[in-house]
Coordinates of C-alpha atoms and ligand atoms in Angstrom, one line a residue:
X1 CA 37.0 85.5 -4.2
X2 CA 37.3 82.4 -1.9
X3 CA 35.8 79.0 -3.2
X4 CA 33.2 77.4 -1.2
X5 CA 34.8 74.6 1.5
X6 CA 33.8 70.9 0.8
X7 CA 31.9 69.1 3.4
X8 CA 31.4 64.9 3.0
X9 CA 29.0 64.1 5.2
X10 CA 29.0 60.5 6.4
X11 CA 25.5 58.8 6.2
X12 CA 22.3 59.9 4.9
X13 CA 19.7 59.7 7.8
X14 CA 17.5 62.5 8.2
X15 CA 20.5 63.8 10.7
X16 CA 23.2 63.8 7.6
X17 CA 20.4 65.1 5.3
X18 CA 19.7 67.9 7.6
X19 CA 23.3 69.0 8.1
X20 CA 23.4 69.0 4.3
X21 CA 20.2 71.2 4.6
X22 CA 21.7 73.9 6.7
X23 CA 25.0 74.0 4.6
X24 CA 23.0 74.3 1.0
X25 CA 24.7 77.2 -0.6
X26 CA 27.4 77.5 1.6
X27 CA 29.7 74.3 0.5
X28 CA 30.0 71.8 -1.1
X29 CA 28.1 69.1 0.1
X30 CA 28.5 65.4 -0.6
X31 CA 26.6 62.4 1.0
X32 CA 28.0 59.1 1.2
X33 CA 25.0 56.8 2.5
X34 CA 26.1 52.9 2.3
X35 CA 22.2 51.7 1.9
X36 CA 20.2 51.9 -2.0
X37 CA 18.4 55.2 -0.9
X38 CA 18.7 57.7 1.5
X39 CA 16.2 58.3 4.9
X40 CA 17.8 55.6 7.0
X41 CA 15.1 55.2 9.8
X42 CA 12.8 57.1 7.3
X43 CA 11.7 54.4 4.9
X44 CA 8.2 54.1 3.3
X45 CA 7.3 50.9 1.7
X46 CA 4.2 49.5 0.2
X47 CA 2.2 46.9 1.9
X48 CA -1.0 45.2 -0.7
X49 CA -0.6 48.5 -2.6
X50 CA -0.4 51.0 0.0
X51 CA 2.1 53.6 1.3
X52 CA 3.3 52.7 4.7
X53 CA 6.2 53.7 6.7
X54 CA 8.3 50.5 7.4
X55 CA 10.4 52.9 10.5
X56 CA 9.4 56.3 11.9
X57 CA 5.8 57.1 11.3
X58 CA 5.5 60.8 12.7
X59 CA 7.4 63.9 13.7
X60 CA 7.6 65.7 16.8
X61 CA 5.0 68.5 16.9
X62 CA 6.2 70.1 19.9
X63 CA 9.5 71.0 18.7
X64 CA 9.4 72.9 15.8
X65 CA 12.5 71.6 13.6
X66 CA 11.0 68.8 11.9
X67 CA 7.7 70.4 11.2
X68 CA 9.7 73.6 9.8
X69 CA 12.0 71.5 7.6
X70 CA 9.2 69.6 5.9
X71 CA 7.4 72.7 5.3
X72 CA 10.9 74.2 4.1
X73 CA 11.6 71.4 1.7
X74 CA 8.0 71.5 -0.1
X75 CA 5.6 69.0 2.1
X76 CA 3.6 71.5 4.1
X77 CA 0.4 70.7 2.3
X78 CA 1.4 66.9 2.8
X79 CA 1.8 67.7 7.0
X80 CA -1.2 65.7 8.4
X81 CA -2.3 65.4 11.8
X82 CA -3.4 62.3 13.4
X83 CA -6.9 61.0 14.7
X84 CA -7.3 62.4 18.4
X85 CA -7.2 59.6 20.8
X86 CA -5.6 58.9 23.9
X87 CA -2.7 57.5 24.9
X88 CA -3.8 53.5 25.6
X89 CA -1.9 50.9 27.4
X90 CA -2.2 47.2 27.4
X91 CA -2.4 46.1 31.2
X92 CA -4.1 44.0 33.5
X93 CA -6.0 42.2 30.8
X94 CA -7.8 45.2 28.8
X95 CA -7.1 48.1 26.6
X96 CA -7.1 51.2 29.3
X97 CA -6.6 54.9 27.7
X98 CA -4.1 57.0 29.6
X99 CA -5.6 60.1 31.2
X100 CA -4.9 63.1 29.8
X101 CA -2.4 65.9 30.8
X102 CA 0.8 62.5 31.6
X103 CA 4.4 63.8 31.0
X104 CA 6.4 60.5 29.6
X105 CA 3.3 58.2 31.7
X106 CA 3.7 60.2 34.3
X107 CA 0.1 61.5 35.4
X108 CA -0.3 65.3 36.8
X109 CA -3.4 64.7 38.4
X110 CA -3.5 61.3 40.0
X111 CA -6.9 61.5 40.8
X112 CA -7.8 60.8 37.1
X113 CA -6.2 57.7 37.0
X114 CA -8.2 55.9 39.5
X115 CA -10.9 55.2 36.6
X116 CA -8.9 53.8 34.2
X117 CA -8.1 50.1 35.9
X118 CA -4.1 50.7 35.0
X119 CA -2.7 50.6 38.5
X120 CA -4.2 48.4 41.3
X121 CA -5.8 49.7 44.7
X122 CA -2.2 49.5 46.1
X123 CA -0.6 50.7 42.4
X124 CA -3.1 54.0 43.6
X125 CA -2.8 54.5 47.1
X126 CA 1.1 54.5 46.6
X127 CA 1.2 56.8 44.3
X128 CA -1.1 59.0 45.9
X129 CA 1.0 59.4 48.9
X130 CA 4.0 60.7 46.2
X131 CA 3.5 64.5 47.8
X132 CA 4.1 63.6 51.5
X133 CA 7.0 61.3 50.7
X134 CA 10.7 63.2 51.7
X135 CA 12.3 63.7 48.4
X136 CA 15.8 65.5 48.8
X137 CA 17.8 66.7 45.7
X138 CA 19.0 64.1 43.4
X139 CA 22.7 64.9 42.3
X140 CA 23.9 62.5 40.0
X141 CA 22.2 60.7 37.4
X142 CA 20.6 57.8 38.0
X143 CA 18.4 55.3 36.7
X144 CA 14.6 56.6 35.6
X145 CA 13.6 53.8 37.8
X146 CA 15.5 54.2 40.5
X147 CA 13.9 57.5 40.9
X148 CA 10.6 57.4 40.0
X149 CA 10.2 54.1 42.2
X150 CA 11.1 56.0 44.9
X151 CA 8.7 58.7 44.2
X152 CA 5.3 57.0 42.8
X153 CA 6.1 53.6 43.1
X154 CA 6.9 50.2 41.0
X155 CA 4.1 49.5 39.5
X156 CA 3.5 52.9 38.2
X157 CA 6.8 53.0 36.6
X158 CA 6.3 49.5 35.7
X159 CA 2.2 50.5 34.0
X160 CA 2.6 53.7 33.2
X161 CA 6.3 55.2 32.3
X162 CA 7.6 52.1 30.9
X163 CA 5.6 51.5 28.0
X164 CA 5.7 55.0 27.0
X165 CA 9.7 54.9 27.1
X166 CA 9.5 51.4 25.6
X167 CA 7.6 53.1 23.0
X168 CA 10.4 56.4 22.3
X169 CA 13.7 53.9 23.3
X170 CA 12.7 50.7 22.7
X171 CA 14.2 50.7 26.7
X172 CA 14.1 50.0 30.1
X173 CA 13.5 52.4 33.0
X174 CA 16.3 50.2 35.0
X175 CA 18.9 51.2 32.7
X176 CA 18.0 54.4 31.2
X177 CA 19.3 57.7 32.3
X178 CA 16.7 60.3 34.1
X179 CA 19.2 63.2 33.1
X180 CA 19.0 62.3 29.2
X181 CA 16.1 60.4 28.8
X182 CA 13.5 62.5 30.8
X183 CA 15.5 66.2 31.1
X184 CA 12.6 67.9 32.3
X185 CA 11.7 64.9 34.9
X186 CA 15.6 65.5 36.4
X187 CA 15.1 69.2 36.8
X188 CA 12.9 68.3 39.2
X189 CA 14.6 66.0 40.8
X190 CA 18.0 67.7 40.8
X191 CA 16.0 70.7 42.7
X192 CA 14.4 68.1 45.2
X193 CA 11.3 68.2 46.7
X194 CA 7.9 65.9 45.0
X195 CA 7.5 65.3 41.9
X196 CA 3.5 65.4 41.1
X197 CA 2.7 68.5 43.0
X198 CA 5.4 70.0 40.0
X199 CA 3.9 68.7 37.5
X200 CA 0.3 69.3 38.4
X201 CA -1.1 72.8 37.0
X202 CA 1.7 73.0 34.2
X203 CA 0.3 74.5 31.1
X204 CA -0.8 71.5 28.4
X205 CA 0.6 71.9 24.9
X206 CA -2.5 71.8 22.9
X207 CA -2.7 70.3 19.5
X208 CA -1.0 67.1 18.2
X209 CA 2.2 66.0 20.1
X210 CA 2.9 64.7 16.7
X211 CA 2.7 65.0 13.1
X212 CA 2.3 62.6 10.1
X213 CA 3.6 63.0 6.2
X214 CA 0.3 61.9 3.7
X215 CA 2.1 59.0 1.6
X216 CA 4.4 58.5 4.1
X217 CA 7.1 60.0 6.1
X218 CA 9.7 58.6 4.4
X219 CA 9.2 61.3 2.2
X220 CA 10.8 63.7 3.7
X221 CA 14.5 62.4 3.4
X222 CA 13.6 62.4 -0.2
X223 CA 12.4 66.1 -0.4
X224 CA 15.5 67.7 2.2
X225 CA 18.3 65.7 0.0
X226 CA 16.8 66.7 -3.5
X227 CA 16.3 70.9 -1.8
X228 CA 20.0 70.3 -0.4
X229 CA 21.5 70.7 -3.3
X230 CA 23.8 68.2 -2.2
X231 CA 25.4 65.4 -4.3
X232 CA 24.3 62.2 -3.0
X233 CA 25.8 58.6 -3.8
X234 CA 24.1 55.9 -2.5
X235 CA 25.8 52.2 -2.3
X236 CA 29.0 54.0 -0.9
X237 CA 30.2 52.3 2.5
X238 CA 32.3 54.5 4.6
X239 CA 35.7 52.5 5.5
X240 CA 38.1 55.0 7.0
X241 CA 38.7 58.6 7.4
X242 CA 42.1 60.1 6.8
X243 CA 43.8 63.2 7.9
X244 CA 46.1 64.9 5.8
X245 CA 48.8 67.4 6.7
X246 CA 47.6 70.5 5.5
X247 CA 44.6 69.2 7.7
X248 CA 41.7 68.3 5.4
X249 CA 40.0 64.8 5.5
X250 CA 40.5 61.4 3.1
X251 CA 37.8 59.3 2.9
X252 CA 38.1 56.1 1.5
X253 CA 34.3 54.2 1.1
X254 CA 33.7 50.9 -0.5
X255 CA 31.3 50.6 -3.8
X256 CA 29.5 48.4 -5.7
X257 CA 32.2 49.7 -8.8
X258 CA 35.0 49.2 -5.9
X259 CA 37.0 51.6 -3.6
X260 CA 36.3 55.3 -4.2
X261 CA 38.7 58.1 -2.8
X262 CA 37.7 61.7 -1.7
X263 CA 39.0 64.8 -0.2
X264 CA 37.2 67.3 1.7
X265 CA 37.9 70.3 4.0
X266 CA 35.5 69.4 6.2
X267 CA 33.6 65.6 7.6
X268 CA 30.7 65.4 9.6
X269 CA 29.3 61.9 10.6
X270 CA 25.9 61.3 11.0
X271 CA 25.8 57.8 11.4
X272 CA 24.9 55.4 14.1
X273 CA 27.4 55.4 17.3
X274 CA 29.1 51.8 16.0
X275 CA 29.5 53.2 13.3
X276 CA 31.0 56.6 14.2
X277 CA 33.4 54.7 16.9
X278 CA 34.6 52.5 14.0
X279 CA 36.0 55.3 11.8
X280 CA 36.9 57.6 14.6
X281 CA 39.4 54.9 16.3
X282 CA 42.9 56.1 14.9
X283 CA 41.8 59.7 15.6
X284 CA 39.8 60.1 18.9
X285 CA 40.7 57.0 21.1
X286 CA 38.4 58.7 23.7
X287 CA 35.1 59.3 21.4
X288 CA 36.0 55.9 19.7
X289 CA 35.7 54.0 23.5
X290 CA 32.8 55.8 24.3
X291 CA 30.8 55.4 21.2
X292 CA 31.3 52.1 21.4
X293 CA 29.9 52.1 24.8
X294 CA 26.3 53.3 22.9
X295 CA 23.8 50.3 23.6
X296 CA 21.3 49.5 20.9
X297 CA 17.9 48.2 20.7
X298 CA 16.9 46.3 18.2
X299 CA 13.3 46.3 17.0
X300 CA 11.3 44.4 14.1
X301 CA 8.2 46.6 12.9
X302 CA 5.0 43.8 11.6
X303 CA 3.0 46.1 9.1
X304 CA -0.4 44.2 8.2
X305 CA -3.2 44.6 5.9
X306 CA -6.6 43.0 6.9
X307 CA -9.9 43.6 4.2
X308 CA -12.4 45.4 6.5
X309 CA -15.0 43.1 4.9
X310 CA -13.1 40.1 6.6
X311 CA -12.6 41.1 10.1
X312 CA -13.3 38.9 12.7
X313 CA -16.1 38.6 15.1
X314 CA -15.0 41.7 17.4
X315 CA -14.9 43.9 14.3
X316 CA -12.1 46.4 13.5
X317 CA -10.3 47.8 16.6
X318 CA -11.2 51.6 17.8
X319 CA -8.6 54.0 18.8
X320 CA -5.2 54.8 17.3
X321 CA -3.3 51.5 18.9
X322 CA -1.6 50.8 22.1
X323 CA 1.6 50.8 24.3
X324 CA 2.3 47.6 26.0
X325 CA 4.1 47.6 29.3
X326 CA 6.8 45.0 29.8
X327 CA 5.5 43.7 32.7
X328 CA 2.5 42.1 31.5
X329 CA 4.7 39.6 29.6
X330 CA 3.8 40.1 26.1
X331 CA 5.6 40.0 23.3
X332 CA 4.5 43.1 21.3
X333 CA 5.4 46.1 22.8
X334 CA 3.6 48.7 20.9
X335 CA 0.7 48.7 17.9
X336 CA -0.6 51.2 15.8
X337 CA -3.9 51.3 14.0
X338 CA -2.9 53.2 10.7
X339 CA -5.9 53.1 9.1
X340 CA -7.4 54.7 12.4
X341 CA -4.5 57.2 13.4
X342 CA -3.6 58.7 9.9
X343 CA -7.0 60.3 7.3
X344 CA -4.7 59.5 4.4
X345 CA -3.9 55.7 5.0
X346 CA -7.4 55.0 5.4
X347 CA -8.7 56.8 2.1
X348 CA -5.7 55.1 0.2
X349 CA -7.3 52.1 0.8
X350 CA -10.8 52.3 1.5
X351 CA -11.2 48.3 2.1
X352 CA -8.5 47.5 3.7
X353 CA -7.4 47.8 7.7
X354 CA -3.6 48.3 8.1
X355 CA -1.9 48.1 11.4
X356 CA 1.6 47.9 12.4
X357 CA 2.7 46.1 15.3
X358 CA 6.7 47.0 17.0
X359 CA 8.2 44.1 18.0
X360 CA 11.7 43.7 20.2
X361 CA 13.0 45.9 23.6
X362 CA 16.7 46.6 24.5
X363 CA 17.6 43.1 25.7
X364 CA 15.6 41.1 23.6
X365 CA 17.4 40.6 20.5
X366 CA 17.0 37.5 19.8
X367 CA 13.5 38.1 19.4
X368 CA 14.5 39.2 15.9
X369 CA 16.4 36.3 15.1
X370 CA 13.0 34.4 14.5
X371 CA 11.3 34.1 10.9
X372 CA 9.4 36.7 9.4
X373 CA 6.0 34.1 9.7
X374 CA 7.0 33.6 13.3
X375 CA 7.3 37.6 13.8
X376 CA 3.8 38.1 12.3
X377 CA 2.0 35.0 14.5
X378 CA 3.4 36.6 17.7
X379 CA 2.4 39.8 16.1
X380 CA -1.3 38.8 15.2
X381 CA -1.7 36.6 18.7
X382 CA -1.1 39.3 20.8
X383 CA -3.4 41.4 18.5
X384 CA -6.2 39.2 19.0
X385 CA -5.4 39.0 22.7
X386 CA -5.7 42.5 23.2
X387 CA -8.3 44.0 20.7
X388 CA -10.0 40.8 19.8
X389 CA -10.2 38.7 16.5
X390 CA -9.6 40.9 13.8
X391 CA -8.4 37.8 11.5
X392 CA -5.8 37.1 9.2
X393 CA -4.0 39.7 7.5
X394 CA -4.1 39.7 3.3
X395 CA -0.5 40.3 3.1
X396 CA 2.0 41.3 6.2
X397 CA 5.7 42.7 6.0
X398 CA 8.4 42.2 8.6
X399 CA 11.1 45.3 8.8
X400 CA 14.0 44.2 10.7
X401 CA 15.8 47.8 12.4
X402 CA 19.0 45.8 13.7
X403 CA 20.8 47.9 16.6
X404 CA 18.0 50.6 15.8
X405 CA 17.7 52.6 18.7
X406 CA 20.0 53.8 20.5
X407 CA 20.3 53.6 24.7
X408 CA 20.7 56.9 26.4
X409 CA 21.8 54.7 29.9
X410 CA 23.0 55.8 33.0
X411 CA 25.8 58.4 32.3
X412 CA 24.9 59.4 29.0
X413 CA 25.5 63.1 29.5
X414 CA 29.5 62.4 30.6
X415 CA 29.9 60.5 27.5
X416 CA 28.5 62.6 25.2
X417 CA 30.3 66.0 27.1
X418 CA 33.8 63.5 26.8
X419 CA 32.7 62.7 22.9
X420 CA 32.4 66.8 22.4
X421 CA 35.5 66.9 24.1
X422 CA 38.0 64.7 22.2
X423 CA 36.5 65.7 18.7
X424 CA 37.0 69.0 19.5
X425 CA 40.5 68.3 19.3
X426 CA 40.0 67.4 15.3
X427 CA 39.5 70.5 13.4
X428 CA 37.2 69.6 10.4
X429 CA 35.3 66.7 12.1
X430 CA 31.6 67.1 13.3
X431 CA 29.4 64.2 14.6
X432 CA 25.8 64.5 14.8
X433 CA 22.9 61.9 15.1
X434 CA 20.2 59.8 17.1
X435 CA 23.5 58.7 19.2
X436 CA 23.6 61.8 21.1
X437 CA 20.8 64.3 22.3
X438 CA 17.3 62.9 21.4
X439 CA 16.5 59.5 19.1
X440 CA 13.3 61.9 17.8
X441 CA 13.5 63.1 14.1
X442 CA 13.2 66.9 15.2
X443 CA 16.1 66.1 17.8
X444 CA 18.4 64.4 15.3
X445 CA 17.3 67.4 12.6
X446 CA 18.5 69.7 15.8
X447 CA 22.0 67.5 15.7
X448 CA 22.7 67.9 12.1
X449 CA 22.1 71.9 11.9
X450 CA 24.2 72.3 14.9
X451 CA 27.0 70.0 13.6
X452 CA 26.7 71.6 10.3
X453 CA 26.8 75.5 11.8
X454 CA 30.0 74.3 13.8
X455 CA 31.5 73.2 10.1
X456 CA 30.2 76.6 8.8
X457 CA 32.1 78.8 10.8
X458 CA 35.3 76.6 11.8
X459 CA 38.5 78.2 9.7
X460 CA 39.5 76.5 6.3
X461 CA 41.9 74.3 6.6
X462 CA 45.5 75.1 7.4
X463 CA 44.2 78.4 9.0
X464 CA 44.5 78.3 13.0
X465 CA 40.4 77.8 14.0
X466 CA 39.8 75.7 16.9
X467 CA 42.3 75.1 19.2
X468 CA 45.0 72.0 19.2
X469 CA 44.3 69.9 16.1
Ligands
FAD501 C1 11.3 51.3 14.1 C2 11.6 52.7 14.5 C3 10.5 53.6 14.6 C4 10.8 55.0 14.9 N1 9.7 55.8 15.0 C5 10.0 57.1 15.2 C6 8.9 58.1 15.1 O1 7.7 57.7 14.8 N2 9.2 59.4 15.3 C7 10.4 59.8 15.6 O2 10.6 61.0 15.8 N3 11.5 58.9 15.7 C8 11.3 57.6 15.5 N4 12.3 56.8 15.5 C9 13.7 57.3 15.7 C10 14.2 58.0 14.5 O3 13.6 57.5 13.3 C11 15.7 57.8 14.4 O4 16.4 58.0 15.6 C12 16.3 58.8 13.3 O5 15.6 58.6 12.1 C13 17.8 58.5 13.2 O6 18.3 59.3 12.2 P1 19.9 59.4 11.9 O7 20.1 60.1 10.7 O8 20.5 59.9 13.1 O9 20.3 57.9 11.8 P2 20.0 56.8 10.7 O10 18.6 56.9 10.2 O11 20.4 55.5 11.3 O12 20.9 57.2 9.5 C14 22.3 56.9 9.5 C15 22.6 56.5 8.0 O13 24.0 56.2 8.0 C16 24.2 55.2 7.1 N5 25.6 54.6 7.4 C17 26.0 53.9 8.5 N6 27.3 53.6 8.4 C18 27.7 54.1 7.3 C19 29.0 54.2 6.6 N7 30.1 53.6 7.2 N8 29.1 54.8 5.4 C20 28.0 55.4 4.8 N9 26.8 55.4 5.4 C21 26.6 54.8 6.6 C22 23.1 54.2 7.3 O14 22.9 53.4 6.3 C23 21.9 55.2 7.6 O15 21.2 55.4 6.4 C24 12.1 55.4 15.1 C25 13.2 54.5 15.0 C26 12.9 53.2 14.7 C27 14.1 52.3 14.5

């Protein structure tokens, strides 16, 4: 009878959590997660005596990993869909709803748009003459802007994609990659030809693009690490990885009781690139360089809570919240009406009116270095700019996500096939994680099950598996 191999997984996002997931009753699984809980990204909070989610509010409903996983870890019945509302972007002075049937902002019937005030007369006729413009085959990657500009103009991109990849990235369409960022998008353009006439007639997914978790998605860290199975130690900061020779892995991690040891046959690290470049460095000088190349955003999220028997003289806002395209020149780039979007928020607290407003794009980091009061004022005046008075909050909380998102730029796809590449080399080492093929929960679930299968059937140690090593 063999003994199960040990697997330490490095960081307890939902990424590590969901490797751990995949692995349950197949190793032994520990977690090392440097923060007080698990969920990384996934955090709920309280806010005046409410759930709210302080990072990621919703899952991917078009994919189905996160979805299954909840439902596999015991929150089906806490699955909730939100309000149906459009797609609304701050612009050119009003709140304008997107129309229907966009892919990442970008519209499949053009005509639709003309209504909606986002683009200008020359914003319309521009993109309107997308189908006649020559469009030959795009072969390397490039810029979302630089070919999207080309095909329905600036100030499309600049209205209409942007604030809907502000709103996934926290990024710009100047330096993120079409290949990685918008896949389906460089299909298109990698086959040549126009881009609308591609789009137009494709079938809609129906339903919500995305799901909630009633009492907050950071339940759902919670729920996959207790059905893991997996021993989890919290307050334990990853500080090098070893390799031995009979080729398993030392960890050494830092703790609140001081430096704790541990061996395993197997490592997989689900942490942030930094942090992954960091502790890859003596092994995989190539992955450790190109990690380290991984830009971040960083983003501050202003949760408020206003009594609805208080709101100013415009009343409560409609709708589930907007995007806000950089261009504009305000600060926020994205708000969500909680108590609007999500059934449960709203009947937690029956008074009340909570929003969130996401402050801080790829570039603007020092946005963040500001006070929490200063955060909220910028938060509230561009509030009251673009959905009138609502008042002041009752209580407000500032969550800080430093280096939160990470920047799939131009040549993401070389990095990451170079990243694959060199770790291959290390038998017993996996790397999964936001850093790589999607920043989504349902993508970075996707990353941890495949980094986890790859662990599962890889040789023990000391038996030849993969080549070199
Ligand atoms: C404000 C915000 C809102 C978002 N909203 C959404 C949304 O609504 N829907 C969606 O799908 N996605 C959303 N995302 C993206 C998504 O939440 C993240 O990409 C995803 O949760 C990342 O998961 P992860 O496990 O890869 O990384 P993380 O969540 O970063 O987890 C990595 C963990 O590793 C730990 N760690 C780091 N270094 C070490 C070390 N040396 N030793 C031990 N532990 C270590 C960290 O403490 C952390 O807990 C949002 C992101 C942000 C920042």
């Amino acid at each position: 009878m063999t003994s199960k191999r040990s697997v330490i997984i490095v960081g307890g996002g939902i990424s590590g959590l969901a490797a751990a997931w995949q692995l349950r009753g197949r190793a032994e699984v520990t977690v090392l997660e440097s923060g007080p809980r698990v969920g990384g990204k996934l955090r709920t909070g309280t806010l005046a005596g409410v759930a709210v989610d302080e990072g990621a509010e919703s899952v991917m409903a078009l994919r189905p990993e996160a979805v299954d996983l909840a439902e596999a870890v015991g929150l089906g019945r806490a699955l909730a869909d939100p309000a149906p509302a459009p797609v609304t972007v701050w612009t050119r002075g009003a709140l304008r709803p997107m129309p229907a049937g966009h892919v990442l902002g970008i519209p499949s019937d053009p005509a639709a748009l003309a209504d909606t005030g986002i683009l200008s007369e020359e914003g319309l006729a521009r993109l309107h003459q997308e189908p006649s413009r020559p469009a030959a085959p795009v072969t390397e990657d490039v810029a979302v802007s630089a070919y999207l500009a080309e095909r329905i103009g600036r100030e499309a991109v600049d209205r209409l994609v942007e604030p809907l990849l502000g709103g996934v990235y926290a990024g710009s369409t100047d330096a993120l990659s079409l290949r990685s960022a918008m896949p389906g998008i460089a299909g298109i353009a990698e086959r040549g030809g126009p881009l609308l006439p591609a789009l137009h007639g494709r079938p809609r997914p129906t339903g919500s693009f995305v799901r909630g978790v009633e009492g907050g998605t950071g339940r759902l860290p919670l729920a996959v690490a207790r059905a893991s199975g997996a021993r989890v130690l919290t307050g334990t900061t990853v500080r090098a990885l070893e390799r031995t020779p009979s080729g398993t892995w030392r960890v050494q991690a830092a703790t609140a009781d001081g430096p704790l040891l541990l061996s395993a046959d197997a490592v997989i690290l689900a942490v942030p690139a930094f942090a992954a470049a960091a502790l890859l460095r003596p092994h995989a000088p190539v992955a450790h360089t190109d990690l380290a190349a991984i830009p971040y955003a960083s983003t501050a999220v202003v949760t408020m809570a206003f009594a609805r028997d208080r709101a100013g003289l415009g009343g409560l806002p409609s709708g589930n919240g907007f995007l806000v395209p950089p261009v504009d020149g305000h600060t926020v780039k994205a708000a969500t009406f909680l108590s609007n979007k999500w059934r449960w928020q709203a009947d937690a607290a029956p008074h009340l009116f909570l929003l969130r407003a996401s402050i801080g794009r790829a570039g603007e980091e020092h946005l963040l270095d500001r006070p929490d009061r200063h955060l909220v004022r910028t938060a509230l005046n561009d509030l009251h700019h673009a959905a009138g008075p609502i008042g002041e909050p009752l209580a407000a909380r500032v969550s800080r996500w430093e280096r939160g998102l990470p920047q799939y730029t131009v040549g993401h796809a070389a990095r990451l096939a170079r990243i694959r590449e060199d770790i291959a080399r290390l038998p017993g080492l996996e790397v999964c994680g936001a850093a790589y093929e999607g920043v989504g929960i349902a993508a970075c679930v996707a990353t941890g099950y495949a980094a986890a299968e790859r662990v599962a059937q890889e040789a023990p140690a000391g038996v030849p598996g993969r080549a070199g090593g």
